[in-house]
PDB file of C-alpha atoms in Angstrom:
ATOM      1  CA  MET A   1      -9.931  30.055 -89.036  1.00 52.00           C
ATOM      2  CA  ASP A   2     -11.192  26.823 -90.658  1.00 58.00           C
ATOM      3  CA  THR A   3     -13.953  24.627 -89.247  1.00 65.00           C
ATOM      4  CA  SER A   4     -11.655  21.935 -88.019  1.00 64.00           C
ATOM      5  CA  SER A   5      -9.569  24.402 -86.063  1.00 68.00           C
ATOM      6  CA  VAL A   6     -12.709  25.744 -84.396  1.00 61.00           C
ATOM      7  CA  GLN A   7     -13.968  22.217 -83.594  1.00 67.00           C
ATOM      8  CA  ALA A   8     -10.589  21.251 -82.194  1.00 65.00           C
ATOM      9  CA  ARG A   9     -10.493  24.376 -80.001  1.00 72.00           C
ATOM     10  CA  LYS A  10     -14.046  23.766 -78.786  1.00 70.00           C
ATOM     11  CA  GLU A  11     -13.210  20.199 -77.897  1.00 66.00           C
ATOM     12  CA  GLY A  12     -10.084  21.331 -76.036  1.00 66.00           C
ATOM     13  CA  LEU A  13     -12.152  23.808 -74.010  1.00 71.00           C
ATOM     14  CA  GLU A  14     -14.680  21.103 -73.172  1.00 73.00           C
ATOM     15  CA  VAL A  15     -11.870  18.672 -71.993  1.00 73.00           C
ATOM     16  CA  GLU A  16     -10.421  21.510 -69.897  1.00 77.00           C
ATOM     17  CA  GLU A  17     -13.835  22.382 -68.430  1.00 81.00           C
ATOM     18  CA  ARG A  18     -14.401  18.651 -67.480  1.00 82.00           C
ATOM     19  CA  ARG A  19     -11.009  18.445 -65.935  1.00 83.00           C
ATOM     20  CA  GLU A  20     -11.551  21.545 -63.809  1.00 82.00           C
ATOM     21  CA  LYS A  21     -14.987  20.148 -62.670  1.00 85.00           C
ATOM     22  CA  PHE A  22     -13.357  16.801 -61.788  1.00 86.00           C
ATOM     23  CA  VAL A  23     -10.630  18.603 -59.804  1.00 84.00           C
ATOM     24  CA  TYR A  24     -13.113  20.821 -58.075  1.00 85.00           C
ATOM     25  CA  HIS A  25     -15.355  17.841 -57.025  1.00 87.00           C
ATOM     26  CA  LEU A  26     -12.209  15.927 -55.853  1.00 90.00           C
ATOM     27  CA  GLU A  27     -11.144  18.961 -53.774  1.00 91.00           C
ATOM     28  CA  THR A  28     -14.632  19.260 -52.309  1.00 91.00           C
ATOM     29  CA  CYS A  29     -14.612  15.559 -51.347  1.00 94.00           C
ATOM     30  CA  PHE A  30     -11.352  15.866 -49.523  1.00 94.00           C
ATOM     31  CA  ASN A  31     -12.535  19.113 -47.946  1.00 94.00           C
ATOM     32  CA  ALA A  32     -15.615  17.320 -46.546  1.00 94.00           C
ATOM     33  CA  ILE A  33     -13.296  14.592 -45.246  1.00 96.00           C
ATOM     34  CA  ASN A  34     -11.136  17.226 -43.588  1.00 96.00           C
ATOM     35  CA  HIS A  35     -14.024  18.920 -41.965  1.00 96.00           C
ATOM     36  CA  GLY A  36     -15.181  15.565 -40.638  1.00 96.00           C
ATOM     37  CA  LEU A  37     -11.809  14.746 -39.105  1.00 97.00           C
ATOM     38  CA  ILE A  38     -11.562  18.287 -37.615  1.00 97.00           C
ATOM     39  CA  ALA A  39     -15.029  17.967 -36.043  1.00 96.00           C
ATOM     40  CA  TYR A  40     -14.246  14.412 -34.786  1.00 95.00           C
ATOM     41  CA  VAL A  41     -11.060  15.291 -33.086  1.00 95.00           C
ATOM     42  CA  THR A  42     -12.469  18.513 -31.689  1.00 96.00           C
ATOM     43  CA  ILE A  43     -15.506  16.719 -30.184  1.00 95.00           C
ATOM     44  CA  TYR A  44     -13.330  13.963 -28.879  1.00 93.00           C
ATOM     45  CA  LEU A  45     -10.947  16.326 -27.058  1.00 92.00           C
ATOM     46  CA  SER A  46     -13.862  18.502 -25.854  1.00 94.00           C
ATOM     47  CA  TYR A  47     -15.538  15.449 -24.368  1.00 93.00           C
ATOM     48  CA  TYR A  48     -12.278  14.352 -22.794  1.00 91.00           C
ATOM     49  CA  SER A  49     -11.947  17.720 -21.212  1.00 92.00           C
ATOM     50  CA  TYR A  50     -15.502  17.564 -19.979  1.00 94.00           C
ATOM     51  CA  ALA A  51     -14.965  14.094 -18.482  1.00 92.00           C
ATOM     52  CA  ARG A  52     -11.763  15.253 -16.869  1.00 90.00           C
ATOM     53  CA  GLY A  53     -13.654  18.187 -15.249  1.00 94.00           C
ATOM     54  CA  PHE A  54     -13.405  21.815 -16.015  1.00 94.00           C
ATOM     55  CA  GLY A  55     -12.958  22.473 -12.304  1.00 94.00           C
ATOM     56  CA  ASN A  56      -9.374  21.381 -12.837  1.00 93.00           C
ATOM     57  CA  LEU A  57      -7.409  24.379 -14.284  1.00 93.00           C
ATOM     58  CA  PHE A  58      -5.161  22.180 -16.401  1.00 92.00           C
ATOM     59  CA  THR A  59      -8.178  20.912 -18.200  1.00 94.00           C
ATOM     60  CA  TRP A  60      -8.692  24.350 -19.585  1.00 96.00           C
ATOM     61  CA  HIS A  61      -5.165  24.301 -20.952  1.00 94.00           C
ATOM     62  CA  ILE A  62      -5.988  21.014 -22.839  1.00 93.00           C
ATOM     63  CA  PHE A  63      -9.385  22.300 -24.002  1.00 96.00           C
ATOM     64  CA  LEU A  64      -8.392  25.829 -25.075  1.00 97.00           C
ATOM     65  CA  CYS A  65      -5.236  24.811 -26.953  1.00 96.00           C
ATOM     66  CA  SER A  66      -6.913  21.784 -28.610  1.00 94.00           C
ATOM     67  CA  VAL A  67      -9.968  23.778 -29.848  1.00 96.00           C
ATOM     68  CA  GLY A  68      -7.768  26.755 -30.673  1.00 97.00           C
ATOM     69  CA  TYR A  69      -5.501  24.801 -33.050  1.00 96.00           C
ATOM     70  CA  GLN A  70      -7.704  21.874 -34.165  1.00 95.00           C
ATOM     71  CA  PHE A  71     -10.838  23.781 -34.846  1.00 97.00           C
ATOM     72  CA  PHE A  72     -10.393  27.572 -35.115  1.00 97.00           C
ATOM     73  CA  MET A  73      -6.982  27.649 -36.728  1.00 96.00           C
ATOM     74  CA  ALA A  74      -7.726  24.844 -39.114  1.00 96.00           C
ATOM     75  CA  GLU A  75     -11.085  26.299 -40.129  1.00 96.00           C
ATOM     76  CA  SER A  76      -9.688  29.783 -40.438  1.00 95.00           C
ATOM     77  CA  LEU A  77      -7.116  28.535 -42.964  1.00 94.00           C
ATOM     78  CA  LEU A  78      -9.707  26.863 -44.924  1.00 94.00           C
ATOM     79  CA  THR A  79     -12.045  29.817 -45.237  1.00 94.00           C
ATOM     80  CA  LEU A  80     -10.195  31.237 -48.237  1.00 89.00           C
ATOM     81  CA  LEU A  81     -10.131  27.897 -50.239  1.00 90.00           C
ATOM     82  CA  SER A  82     -12.402  28.035 -53.289  1.00 85.00           C
ATOM     83  CA  SER A  83     -13.748  24.576 -52.672  1.00 86.00           C
ATOM     84  CA  ASN A  84     -14.386  25.039 -49.002  1.00 91.00           C
ATOM     85  CA  SER A  85     -17.901  23.741 -48.419  1.00 88.00           C
ATOM     86  CA  TRP A  86     -19.267  26.445 -46.015  1.00 90.00           C
ATOM     87  CA  THR A  87     -17.566  29.517 -47.460  1.00 92.00           C
ATOM     88  CA  ASP A  88     -17.595  28.942 -51.249  1.00 88.00           C
ATOM     89  CA  ARG A  89     -20.804  30.991 -51.640  1.00 89.00           C
ATOM     90  CA  TYR A  90     -19.282  34.066 -49.976  1.00 92.00           C
ATOM     91  CA  SER A  91     -17.445  36.972 -51.518  1.00 92.00           C
ATOM     92  CA  ILE A  92     -13.644  37.238 -50.972  1.00 89.00           C
ATOM     93  CA  VAL A  93     -14.297  40.143 -48.593  1.00 90.00           C
ATOM     94  CA  THR A  94     -16.543  38.056 -46.412  1.00 95.00           C
ATOM     95  CA  LYS A  95     -14.151  35.145 -46.473  1.00 94.00           C
ATOM     96  CA  ARG A  96     -11.343  37.346 -45.293  1.00 91.00           C
ATOM     97  CA  ARG A  97     -13.547  38.652 -42.431  1.00 93.00           C
ATOM     98  CA  LEU A  98     -14.377  35.168 -41.396  1.00 96.00           C
ATOM     99  CA  HIS A  99     -10.694  34.152 -41.645  1.00 95.00           C
ATOM    100  CA  TRP A 100      -9.851  37.008 -39.238  1.00 94.00           C
ATOM    101  CA  ILE A 101     -12.674  36.246 -36.789  1.00 96.00           C
ATOM    102  CA  LEU A 102     -11.720  32.609 -36.511  1.00 97.00           C
ATOM    103  CA  GLN A 103      -8.026  33.525 -36.321  1.00 95.00           C
ATOM    104  CA  VAL A 104      -8.592  35.945 -33.457  1.00 95.00           C
ATOM    105  CA  ILE A 105     -10.734  33.411 -31.508  1.00 97.00           C
ATOM    106  CA  GLY A 106      -8.265  30.620 -32.078  1.00 97.00           C
ATOM    107  CA  CYS A 107      -5.244  32.694 -31.124  1.00 95.00           C
ATOM    108  CA  GLY A 108      -7.023  33.969 -28.023  1.00 96.00           C
ATOM    109  CA  ALA A 109      -7.843  30.428 -26.931  1.00 97.00           C
ATOM    110  CA  ILE A 110      -4.247  29.225 -27.613  1.00 96.00           C
ATOM    111  CA  LEU A 111      -2.796  32.204 -25.702  1.00 96.00           C
ATOM    112  CA  ALA A 112      -5.111  31.719 -22.805  1.00 97.00           C
ATOM    113  CA  GLY A 113      -4.378  28.019 -22.657  1.00 96.00           C
ATOM    114  CA  THR A 114      -0.684  28.758 -22.729  1.00 95.00           C
ATOM    115  CA  ILE A 115      -0.893  31.307 -20.007  1.00 96.00           C
ATOM    116  CA  ILE A 116      -2.747  28.841 -17.759  1.00 96.00           C
ATOM    117  CA  GLU A 117      -0.041  26.253 -18.245  1.00 93.00           C
ATOM    118  CA  ILE A 118       2.722  28.781 -17.461  1.00 94.00           C
ATOM    119  CA  TYR A 119       0.788  29.761 -14.291  1.00 94.00           C
ATOM    120  CA  LEU A 120       0.356  26.255 -13.180  1.00 94.00           C
ATOM    121  CA  LYS A 121       4.071  25.416 -13.614  1.00 91.00           C
ATOM    122  CA  GLU A 122       4.975  28.613 -11.935  1.00 91.00           C
ATOM    123  CA  ALA A 123       2.780  27.812  -8.967  1.00 91.00           C
ATOM    124  CA  ALA A 124       4.237  24.285  -8.802  1.00 90.00           C
ATOM    125  CA  GLY A 125       7.873  25.557  -8.990  1.00 90.00           C
ATOM    126  CA  ARG A 126       8.481  23.598 -12.182  1.00 88.00           C
ATOM    127  CA  LYS A 127      10.742  24.849 -15.041  1.00 88.00           C
ATOM    128  CA  HIS A 128       9.101  26.066 -18.197  1.00 84.00           C
ATOM    129  CA  PHE A 129       9.357  24.811 -21.828  1.00 88.00           C
ATOM    130  CA  ARG A 130      11.384  21.668 -21.180  1.00 88.00           C
ATOM    131  CA  SER A 131       9.312  19.009 -23.075  1.00 91.00           C
ATOM    132  CA  ASP A 132       8.961  18.728 -26.871  1.00 93.00           C
ATOM    133  CA  HIS A 133       5.368  19.601 -26.538  1.00 92.00           C
ATOM    134  CA  ALA A 134       6.105  22.788 -24.636  1.00 92.00           C
ATOM    135  CA  ILE A 135       8.911  23.870 -26.880  1.00 95.00           C
ATOM    136  CA  THR A 136       6.956  23.306 -30.053  1.00 96.00           C
ATOM    137  CA  GLY A 137       3.972  25.121 -28.541  1.00 95.00           C
ATOM    138  CA  LEU A 138       6.137  28.129 -27.765  1.00 95.00           C
ATOM    139  CA  VAL A 139       7.609  28.242 -31.200  1.00 96.00           C
ATOM    140  CA  SER A 140       4.166  27.961 -32.736  1.00 96.00           C
ATOM    141  CA  LEU A 141       2.978  30.870 -30.514  1.00 95.00           C
ATOM    142  CA  ILE A 142       5.881  33.020 -31.737  1.00 96.00           C
ATOM    143  CA  PHE A 143       4.954  32.342 -35.385  1.00 97.00           C
ATOM    144  CA  ILE A 144       1.278  33.067 -34.587  1.00 95.00           C
ATOM    145  CA  GLY A 145       2.399  36.526 -33.342  1.00 95.00           C
ATOM    146  CA  LEU A 146       4.435  37.014 -36.597  1.00 95.00           C
ATOM    147  CA  SER A 147       1.522  35.935 -38.751  1.00 93.00           C
ATOM    148  CA  PHE A 148      -0.804  38.217 -36.877  1.00 92.00           C
ATOM    149  CA  LEU A 149       1.551  41.160 -37.531  1.00 92.00           C
ATOM    150  CA  ASN A 150       1.904  40.248 -41.166  1.00 90.00           C
ATOM    151  CA  GLY A 151      -1.845  39.918 -41.406  1.00 89.00           C
ATOM    152  CA  VAL A 152      -2.317  43.472 -40.120  1.00 89.00           C
ATOM    153  CA  ALA A 153       0.255  44.642 -42.563  1.00 88.00           C
ATOM    154  CA  ALA A 154      -1.573  42.868 -45.319  1.00 83.00           C
ATOM    155  CA  LEU A 155      -4.644  44.969 -44.622  1.00 81.00           C
ATOM    156  CA  TYR A 156      -2.661  48.086 -45.415  1.00 83.00           C
ATOM    157  CA  THR A 157      -0.559  46.897 -48.363  1.00 80.00           C
ATOM    158  CA  VAL A 158      -1.912  49.804 -50.494  1.00 76.00           C
ATOM    159  CA  LYS A 159      -0.623  52.341 -47.991  1.00 81.00           C
ATOM    160  CA  ILE A 160       2.813  50.678 -47.391  1.00 81.00           C
ATOM    161  CA  ARG A 161       3.522  49.516 -50.896  1.00 81.00           C
ATOM    162  CA  HIS A 162       6.121  52.290 -51.294  1.00 79.00           C
ATOM    163  CA  LEU A 163       8.020  50.507 -48.437  1.00 82.00           C
ATOM    164  CA  VAL A 164       7.456  46.822 -49.449  1.00 85.00           C
ATOM    165  CA  LYS A 165       5.750  45.063 -52.294  1.00 85.00           C
ATOM    166  CA  PRO A 166       2.274  43.718 -51.306  1.00 85.00           C
ATOM    167  CA  ILE A 167       3.153  40.272 -52.666  1.00 85.00           C
ATOM    168  CA  TYR A 168       5.929  39.953 -50.103  1.00 88.00           C
ATOM    169  CA  VAL A 169       3.751  40.910 -47.174  1.00 89.00           C
ATOM    170  CA  LYS A 170       1.090  38.354 -48.204  1.00 88.00           C
ATOM    171  CA  LEU A 171       3.790  35.680 -48.805  1.00 90.00           C
ATOM    172  CA  CYS A 172       5.179  36.256 -45.329  1.00 93.00           C
ATOM    173  CA  HIS A 173       1.729  36.154 -43.791  1.00 91.00           C
ATOM    174  CA  TYR A 174       0.954  32.810 -45.533  1.00 92.00           C
ATOM    175  CA  LEU A 175       4.326  31.268 -44.591  1.00 94.00           C
ATOM    176  CA  THR A 176       4.336  32.337 -40.933  1.00 95.00           C
ATOM    177  CA  GLY A 177       0.727  31.127 -40.610  1.00 94.00           C
ATOM    178  CA  ILE A 178       1.578  27.813 -42.188  1.00 95.00           C
ATOM    179  CA  VAL A 179       4.551  27.265 -39.869  1.00 96.00           C
ATOM    180  CA  ALA A 180       2.499  28.354 -36.858  1.00 96.00           C
ATOM    181  CA  PHE A 181      -0.280  25.883 -37.738  1.00 97.00           C
ATOM    182  CA  VAL A 182       2.031  22.920 -38.588  1.00 97.00           C
ATOM    183  CA  ILE A 183       4.150  23.266 -35.497  1.00 97.00           C
ATOM    184  CA  GLY A 184       1.127  23.876 -33.271  1.00 97.00           C
ATOM    185  CA  MET A 185      -0.579  20.698 -34.504  1.00 96.00           C
ATOM    186  CA  THR A 186       2.658  18.858 -33.960  1.00 96.00           C
ATOM    187  CA  SER A 187       2.709  20.167 -30.398  1.00 95.00           C
ATOM    188  CA  LEU A 188      -0.844  18.788 -29.883  1.00 93.00           C
ATOM    189  CA  ALA A 189       0.197  15.352 -31.293  1.00 92.00           C
ATOM    190  CA  LEU A 190       3.193  15.162 -28.962  1.00 91.00           C
ATOM    191  CA  GLU A 191       0.948  15.604 -25.894  1.00 87.00           C
ATOM    192  CA  TYR A 192      -1.406  12.682 -26.824  1.00 85.00           C
ATOM    193  CA  SER A 193      -0.010  10.362 -24.293  1.00 76.00           C
ATOM    194  CA  PRO A 194      -1.208   7.000 -22.783  1.00 68.00           C
ATOM    195  CA  ARG A 195      -1.994   8.888 -19.500  1.00 68.00           C
ATOM    196  CA  MET A 196      -4.483  10.947 -21.483  1.00 72.00           C
ATOM    197  CA  ILE A 197      -6.032   8.385 -23.857  1.00 77.00           C
ATOM    198  CA  SER A 198      -5.532   4.744 -24.656  1.00 76.00           C
ATOM    199  CA  ARG A 199      -2.929   3.655 -27.149  1.00 76.00           C
ATOM    200  CA  GLN A 200      -5.528   2.706 -29.743  1.00 76.00           C
ATOM    201  CA  HIS A 201      -7.265   6.069 -29.464  1.00 84.00           C
ATOM    202  CA  ARG A 202      -3.939   7.863 -29.386  1.00 87.00           C
ATOM    203  CA  ASN A 203      -2.849   6.332 -32.701  1.00 89.00           C
ATOM    204  CA  MET A 204      -6.245   7.197 -34.238  1.00 91.00           C
ATOM    205  CA  ILE A 205      -6.213  10.801 -33.041  1.00 93.00           C
ATOM    206  CA  VAL A 206      -2.626  11.324 -34.043  1.00 93.00           C
ATOM    207  CA  ALA A 207      -3.442   9.913 -37.521  1.00 94.00           C
ATOM    208  CA  PHE A 208      -6.511  12.140 -37.830  1.00 95.00           C
ATOM    209  CA  THR A 209      -4.496  15.120 -36.718  1.00 95.00           C
ATOM    210  CA  ALA A 210      -1.798  14.454 -39.293  1.00 95.00           C
ATOM    211  CA  ILE A 211      -4.371  14.007 -42.112  1.00 96.00           C
ATOM    212  CA  THR A 212      -6.080  17.191 -41.066  1.00 96.00           C
ATOM    213  CA  THR A 213      -2.771  19.077 -41.058  1.00 96.00           C
ATOM    214  CA  ALA A 214      -1.825  17.729 -44.480  1.00 96.00           C
ATOM    215  CA  LEU A 215      -5.182  18.362 -46.162  1.00 95.00           C
ATOM    216  CA  THR A 216      -5.378  21.866 -44.616  1.00 95.00           C
ATOM    217  CA  LEU A 217      -1.838  22.626 -45.694  1.00 94.00           C
ATOM    218  CA  ILE A 218      -2.586  21.522 -49.256  1.00 93.00           C
ATOM    219  CA  GLY A 219      -5.588  23.807 -49.361  1.00 91.00           C
ATOM    220  CA  VAL A 220      -3.703  26.760 -47.963  1.00 91.00           C
ATOM    221  CA  CYS A 221      -0.761  26.217 -50.455  1.00 92.00           C
ATOM    222  CA  LYS A 222      -3.257  26.172 -53.313  1.00 88.00           C
ATOM    223  CA  THR A 223      -4.970  29.375 -52.093  1.00 87.00           C
ATOM    224  CA  MET A 224      -1.573  30.988 -51.716  1.00 88.00           C
ATOM    225  CA  PHE A 225      -0.391  30.153 -55.190  1.00 87.00           C
ATOM    226  CA  ASN A 226      -3.703  31.257 -56.766  1.00 83.00           C
ATOM    227  CA  GLN A 227      -3.473  34.637 -54.989  1.00 77.00           C
ATOM    228  CA  LEU A 228       0.254  35.247 -55.584  1.00 75.00           C
ATOM    229  CA  ARG A 229       0.666  34.060 -59.073  1.00 74.00           C
ATOM    230  CA  PRO A 230       0.749  36.807 -61.812  1.00 65.00           C
ATOM    231  CA  LYS A 231      -2.615  37.744 -63.263  1.00 60.00           C
ATOM    232  CA  LYS A 232      -3.185  36.798 -66.889  1.00 55.00           C
ATOM    233  CA  GLN A 233      -3.318  39.820 -69.174  1.00 48.00           C
TER     234      GLN A 233
END
């Protein structure tokens, strides 16, 4: 290989390295913005719940479902992202463990909040799952259950690979988790009504929720493609 070819290859590698660094820093920047929006909406809704009074059982429905989706579900999905600010220093094993812990807490909060709402409607003699908010919440809960089952199966892909390819199990886990999260966040946004918060705050919270959903979704899709794409030989 002549000197010019070596130099050209070296320059190409340097350009690629600079590009990767730029993309990484850009992802880190958007990741920080995402965490900020997640924190803002979570704190806002937590304060709203506090101001409303936790002596009111319906307040727990608002608080648990909001924190479950907006904080725990969103953060759990971000744990596996390579540019995630608070998990990038951890090993993949630790990241997966954190993912599971946050998922379990979030799912538990969402399930508890949903049960509370069902109880309140039952006590009041009202029909269940009539509003768009309630229907999307139920659909999200179903997909959470499917994602949880797929997640358990993903832990044992080596043992069940004679039944189904591991890549299919992981793909199903990702897709059901994505659907559960997106529909769940949509359900939250549908409940932000003027009777809860002012119109100005509603528009802001809905916008922040939409941005959080989009940024989290982009991160999850990137992680999914990186994990599922064929390894270079």
